[in-house]
mmCIF file of C-alpha atoms and ligand atoms in Angstrom:
data_model
loop_
_atom_site.group_PDB
_atom_site.id
_atom_site.type_symbol
_atom_site.label_atom_id
_atom_site.label_comp_id
_atom_site.label_asym_id
_atom_site.label_seq_id
_atom_site.Cartn_x
_atom_site.Cartn_y
_atom_site.Cartn_z
ATOM 1 C CA MET A 1 97.198 137.125 110.744
ATOM 2 C CA HIS A 2 98.783 133.709 110.221
ATOM 3 C CA LEU A 3 97.934 132.369 113.646
ATOM 4 C CA SER A 4 94.298 133.091 112.929
ATOM 5 C CA THR A 5 94.279 130.235 110.405
ATOM 6 C CA ALA A 6 95.634 127.722 112.952
ATOM 7 C CA GLN A 7 93.001 125.126 113.667
ATOM 8 C CA GLN A 8 92.277 121.707 114.993
ATOM 9 C CA ILE A 9 89.670 119.333 113.745
ATOM 10 C CA ILE A 10 88.622 116.327 115.727
ATOM 11 C CA PHE A 11 86.964 113.858 113.478
ATOM 12 C CA ASP A 12 85.361 110.526 113.750
ATOM 13 C CA LEU A 13 86.158 108.274 110.794
ATOM 14 C CA ASN A 14 82.463 107.520 110.465
ATOM 15 C CA ASP A 15 81.520 111.167 110.346
ATOM 16 C CA THR A 16 80.097 111.915 106.924
ATOM 17 C CA ASP A 17 79.826 115.636 107.592
ATOM 18 C CA ILE A 18 82.943 116.870 109.349
ATOM 19 C CA ASP A 19 82.529 120.365 110.758
ATOM 20 C CA GLY A 20 84.670 122.813 108.789
ATOM 21 C CA ALA A 21 85.095 120.519 105.793
ATOM 22 C CA GLU A 22 83.641 120.794 102.325
ATOM 23 C CA ARG A 23 82.134 117.508 101.147
ATOM 24 C CA VAL A 24 82.272 116.247 97.586
ATOM 25 C CA GLU A 25 80.341 113.160 96.620
ATOM 26 C CA ARG A 26 81.127 111.009 93.581
ATOM 27 C CA ARG A 27 78.466 108.622 92.394
ATOM 28 C CA LEU A 28 78.817 105.807 89.920
ATOM 29 C CA SER A 29 77.377 108.044 87.178
ATOM 30 C CA ASP A 30 80.203 110.550 87.777
ATOM 31 C CA LEU A 31 82.690 107.801 86.944
ATOM 32 C CA LYS A 32 81.419 107.105 83.443
ATOM 33 C CA GLY A 33 84.380 106.330 81.207
ATOM 34 C CA PHE A 34 86.757 105.564 84.061
ATOM 35 C CA PHE A 35 86.158 101.808 84.304
ATOM 36 C CA ALA A 36 87.444 99.544 81.543
ATOM 37 C CA ASN A 37 84.363 97.367 81.113
ATOM 38 C CA GLU A 38 81.685 99.749 79.817
ATOM 39 C CA GLN A 39 79.023 97.073 79.601
ATOM 40 C CA ALA A 40 79.544 96.038 83.224
ATOM 41 C CA PHE A 41 79.491 99.733 84.151
ATOM 42 C CA GLU A 42 76.131 100.360 82.441
ATOM 43 C CA ALA A 43 74.663 97.231 84.028
ATOM 44 C CA ALA A 44 75.757 98.362 87.510
ATOM 45 C CA LEU A 45 74.461 101.897 86.904
ATOM 46 C CA ALA A 46 71.083 100.556 85.760
ATOM 47 C CA LYS A 47 70.756 98.848 89.145
ATOM 48 C CA GLU A 48 71.765 101.787 91.317
ATOM 49 C CA ASP A 49 73.620 105.073 91.032
ATOM 50 C CA SER A 50 75.347 104.513 94.350
ATOM 51 C CA ILE A 51 77.921 106.734 96.042
ATOM 52 C CA LEU A 52 81.408 105.472 95.170
ATOM 53 C CA TYR A 53 83.396 107.895 97.257
ATOM 54 C CA THR A 54 83.346 111.117 99.194
ATOM 55 C CA VAL A 55 86.091 113.614 99.920
ATOM 56 C CA GLN A 56 85.821 115.993 102.853
ATOM 57 C CA SER A 57 88.336 118.756 102.231
ATOM 58 C CA VAL A 58 89.703 121.282 104.650
ATOM 59 C CA THR A 59 91.229 124.427 103.189
ATOM 60 C CA PRO A 60 92.419 126.537 106.126
ATOM 61 C CA ALA A 61 94.275 129.114 103.991
ATOM 62 C CA ASP A 62 95.355 129.647 100.397
ATOM 63 C CA GLY A 63 98.675 131.419 100.723
ATOM 64 C CA GLU A 64 102.015 130.333 99.350
ATOM 65 C CA GLY A 65 103.252 127.657 101.747
ATOM 66 C CA ASP A 66 99.788 126.750 103.000
ATOM 67 C CA LEU A 67 98.396 123.223 102.913
ATOM 68 C CA HIS A 68 95.022 121.675 102.187
ATOM 69 C CA TYR A 69 93.953 118.205 103.204
ATOM 70 C CA GLY A 70 91.107 115.863 102.564
ATOM 71 C CA LEU A 71 89.604 112.746 104.075
ATOM 72 C CA GLY A 72 88.684 110.279 101.370
ATOM 73 C CA THR A 73 86.216 107.427 101.842
ATOM 74 C CA LEU A 74 86.084 104.967 98.942
ATOM 75 C CA MET A 75 83.467 102.231 99.020
ATOM 76 C CA PRO A 76 84.249 98.575 98.317
ATOM 77 C CA GLY A 77 82.987 96.987 95.111
ATOM 78 C CA LYS A 78 83.838 96.087 91.542
ATOM 79 C CA ILE A 79 82.758 96.837 88.001
ATOM 80 C CA GLY A 80 83.337 93.549 86.239
ATOM 81 C CA ASP A 81 86.451 92.469 88.101
ATOM 82 C CA GLU A 82 87.937 95.970 88.302
ATOM 83 C CA TYR A 83 87.896 97.379 91.821
ATOM 84 C CA TYR A 84 86.140 100.626 92.681
ATOM 85 C CA LEU A 85 88.442 103.558 92.120
ATOM 86 C CA THR A 86 88.706 107.315 92.291
ATOM 87 C CA LYS A 87 88.880 109.361 89.087
ATOM 88 C CA GLY A 88 92.535 110.077 89.605
ATOM 89 C CA HIS A 89 94.301 113.267 88.673
ATOM 90 C CA LEU A 90 97.472 115.229 88.227
ATOM 91 C CA HIS A 91 97.951 118.457 90.091
ATOM 92 C CA SER A 92 97.441 121.555 87.969
ATOM 93 C CA TRP A 93 100.653 122.868 89.470
ATOM 94 C CA ARG A 94 102.625 119.833 88.342
ATOM 95 C CA GLU A 95 105.450 120.267 90.870
ATOM 96 C CA ALA A 96 103.003 119.789 93.764
ATOM 97 C CA ALA A 97 103.527 116.559 95.697
ATOM 98 C CA GLU A 98 101.105 114.949 98.137
ATOM 99 C CA VAL A 99 101.225 112.677 101.176
ATOM 100 C CA TYR A 100 98.577 109.993 101.638
ATOM 101 C CA ILE A 101 98.010 108.395 105.019
ATOM 102 C CA GLY A 102 95.940 105.221 105.177
ATOM 103 C CA LEU A 103 93.473 105.163 108.082
ATOM 104 C CA GLU A 104 91.123 102.234 107.631
ATOM 105 C CA GLY A 105 90.262 99.527 105.119
ATOM 106 C CA GLU A 106 92.412 97.971 102.465
ATOM 107 C CA GLY A 107 93.437 99.328 99.126
ATOM 108 C CA LEU A 108 96.215 100.645 97.048
ATOM 109 C CA MET A 109 97.424 103.658 95.186
ATOM 110 C CA LEU A 110 98.175 103.557 91.516
ATOM 111 C CA LEU A 111 100.816 106.088 90.545
ATOM 112 C CA GLU A 112 101.755 106.910 86.989
ATOM 113 C CA ASP A 113 104.542 109.173 85.829
ATOM 114 C CA GLU A 114 103.061 111.664 83.382
ATOM 115 C CA LYS A 115 106.238 111.891 81.347
ATOM 116 C CA THR A 116 107.310 108.243 81.055
ATOM 117 C CA GLY A 117 104.027 106.390 81.624
ATOM 118 C CA ASP A 118 105.803 104.195 84.200
ATOM 119 C CA SER A 119 103.622 103.066 87.070
ATOM 120 C CA LYS A 120 104.046 102.049 90.699
ATOM 121 C CA ILE A 121 101.573 100.538 93.124
ATOM 122 C CA PHE A 122 101.651 100.962 96.887
ATOM 123 C CA PRO A 123 99.360 99.434 99.497
ATOM 124 C CA LEU A 124 97.127 101.947 101.242
ATOM 125 C CA LYS A 125 95.804 100.831 104.607
ATOM 126 C CA LYS A 126 96.097 101.745 108.263
ATOM 127 C CA ASN A 127 99.627 102.894 109.135
ATOM 128 C CA SER A 128 100.792 103.210 105.536
ATOM 129 C CA ILE A 129 102.093 106.488 104.215
ATOM 130 C CA VAL A 130 102.516 107.046 100.505
ATOM 131 C CA TYR A 131 104.464 109.944 99.074
ATOM 132 C CA VAL A 132 103.251 111.053 95.666
ATOM 133 C CA PRO A 133 105.821 113.229 93.891
ATOM 134 C CA GLY A 134 104.918 115.989 91.460
ATOM 135 C CA TYR A 135 104.182 115.094 87.825
ATOM 136 C CA VAL A 136 102.666 111.802 88.996
ATOM 137 C CA ALA A 137 99.014 110.945 88.352
ATOM 138 C CA HIS A 138 97.405 109.231 91.361
ATOM 139 C CA ARG A 139 94.343 107.084 91.824
ATOM 140 C CA THR A 140 93.042 105.247 94.893
ATOM 141 C CA VAL A 141 91.611 101.740 94.585
ATOM 142 C CA ASN A 142 89.631 99.817 97.199
ATOM 143 C CA THR A 143 90.679 96.172 97.063
ATOM 144 C CA GLY A 144 89.017 95.241 100.361
ATOM 145 C CA GLU A 145 85.523 94.581 101.586
ATOM 146 C CA THR A 146 85.050 97.635 103.783
ATOM 147 C CA PRO A 147 85.296 101.379 103.044
ATOM 148 C CA LEU A 148 88.855 102.561 102.455
ATOM 149 C CA LYS A 149 89.629 105.731 104.408
ATOM 150 C CA TYR A 150 92.658 107.913 103.980
ATOM 151 C CA LEU A 151 93.951 111.416 104.348
ATOM 152 C CA GLY A 152 95.624 113.322 101.516
ATOM 153 C CA ILE A 153 97.720 116.393 102.344
ATOM 154 C CA TYR A 154 98.814 118.674 99.521
ATOM 155 C CA PRO A 155 99.948 122.247 98.807
ATOM 156 C CA ALA A 156 97.088 124.741 98.758
ATOM 157 C CA ALA A 157 98.236 125.804 95.299
ATOM 158 C CA ALA A 158 98.215 122.235 93.865
ATOM 159 C CA GLY A 159 94.891 122.386 92.025
ATOM 160 C CA HIS A 160 93.330 119.334 90.376
ATOM 161 C CA ASP A 161 93.722 118.502 86.725
ATOM 162 C CA TYR A 162 91.319 115.719 85.749
ATOM 163 C CA GLY A 163 91.546 116.329 82.010
ATOM 164 C CA VAL A 164 94.475 114.087 81.093
ATOM 165 C CA ILE A 165 93.081 111.072 82.944
ATOM 166 C CA ALA A 166 89.519 111.617 81.718
ATOM 167 C CA GLU A 167 90.883 111.583 78.187
ATOM 168 C CA ARG A 168 93.246 108.629 78.199
ATOM 169 C CA ASN A 169 92.874 107.028 81.636
ATOM 170 C CA PHE A 170 95.685 105.234 83.473
ATOM 171 C CA LEU A 171 97.683 102.753 81.404
ATOM 172 C CA SER A 172 96.947 99.980 83.938
ATOM 173 C CA VAL A 173 93.808 98.456 85.374
ATOM 174 C CA ILE A 174 93.691 96.948 88.871
ATOM 175 C CA ALA A 175 91.517 93.873 88.718
ATOM 176 C CA ASP A 176 90.657 90.866 90.822
ATOM 177 C CA VAL A 177 92.452 87.851 89.379
ATOM 178 C CA ASP A 178 91.694 84.705 91.385
ATOM 179 C CA GLY A 179 90.989 86.850 94.434
ATOM 180 C CA LYS A 180 94.214 88.885 94.139
ATOM 181 C CA PRO A 181 94.482 92.538 93.152
ATOM 182 C CA THR A 182 96.516 92.458 89.949
ATOM 183 C CA GLU A 183 97.884 95.186 87.693
ATOM 184 C CA ILE A 184 97.027 94.542 84.049
ATOM 185 C CA LYS A 185 97.910 96.711 81.064
ATOM 186 C CA ARG A 186 94.708 98.410 79.958
ATOM 187 C CA GLU A 187 95.192 97.374 76.331
ATOM 188 C CA ASP A 188 95.543 93.705 77.347
ATOM 189 C CA TYR A 189 92.595 93.930 79.718
ATOM 190 C CA LEU A 190 90.400 95.436 77.001
ATOM 191 C CA LYS A 191 91.273 92.639 74.561
ATOM 192 C CA ASN A 192 89.946 90.099 77.015
ATOM 193 C CA ILE A 193 86.577 91.731 77.586
ATOM 194 C CA LYS A 194 85.799 92.265 73.915
HETATM 195 C C1 S6P B 201 93.627 115.576 96.486
HETATM 196 C C2 S6P B 201 93.815 114.149 96.891
HETATM 197 C C3 S6P B 201 92.556 113.347 97.284
HETATM 198 C C4 S6P B 201 91.604 113.074 96.108
HETATM 199 C C5 S6P B 201 90.622 111.966 96.440
HETATM 200 C C6 S6P B 201 89.580 111.730 95.344
HETATM 201 O O1 S6P B 201 94.802 116.121 95.935
HETATM 202 O O2 S6P B 201 94.581 113.466 95.915
HETATM 203 O O3 S6P B 201 91.889 113.979 98.322
HETATM 204 O O4 S6P B 201 90.939 114.234 95.712
HETATM 205 O O5 S6P B 201 91.330 110.771 96.633
HETATM 206 O O6 S6P B 201 90.177 111.470 94.123
HETATM 207 P P1 S6P B 201 89.894 112.376 92.843
HETATM 208 O O7 S6P B 201 90.877 111.879 91.830
HETATM 209 O O8 S6P B 201 88.472 112.167 92.457
HETATM 210 O O9 S6P B 201 90.161 113.796 93.262
HETATM 211 ZN ZN1 ZN B 202 96.099 114.820 94.533
#
């Protein structure tokens, strides 16, 4: 019974339709409210509702102890000077941790402790592995000029809770300051664009 869920997937990083994976596509319009500069967001959306990122998820089994994993591809770009980002989430089962493995491109992960609001930033690129503990909201940011590709591996029972982030967003913004990705407190960032 268990062996029947064993599998191997051979994928090409450029494959946009991996066999056996379920593909989710997030366009700019799906990210309304996630970028700090609303005016810059509306201006970009008026030009083109482009694909910001895709996630190709593989869910071999759903039992206790099983794992799911997903290949994320986040495009390069900025809204104002804030880099393209994923929505970000907490796991519905808060204890669930996740491992991210950078495969290609250049970016970072913004982590925020749900309880304290403290944040940490780790580079995400080829050969980097980031461990995201439970109770930590996580968002991927592309700070480079090519698509950022990574693998996220998480418990099958993790679930995705987007509600908290959709409501109050991360406390920090990652923006381009003189060509350097810089963490800025959202409240300070907002003061400067108004
Ligand atoms: C799933 C894992 C990733 C994200 C992906 C997109 O637990 O963290 O596969 O789903 O980075 O981000 P989001 O926040 O839109 O799900
Ligand atoms: Zn996750």
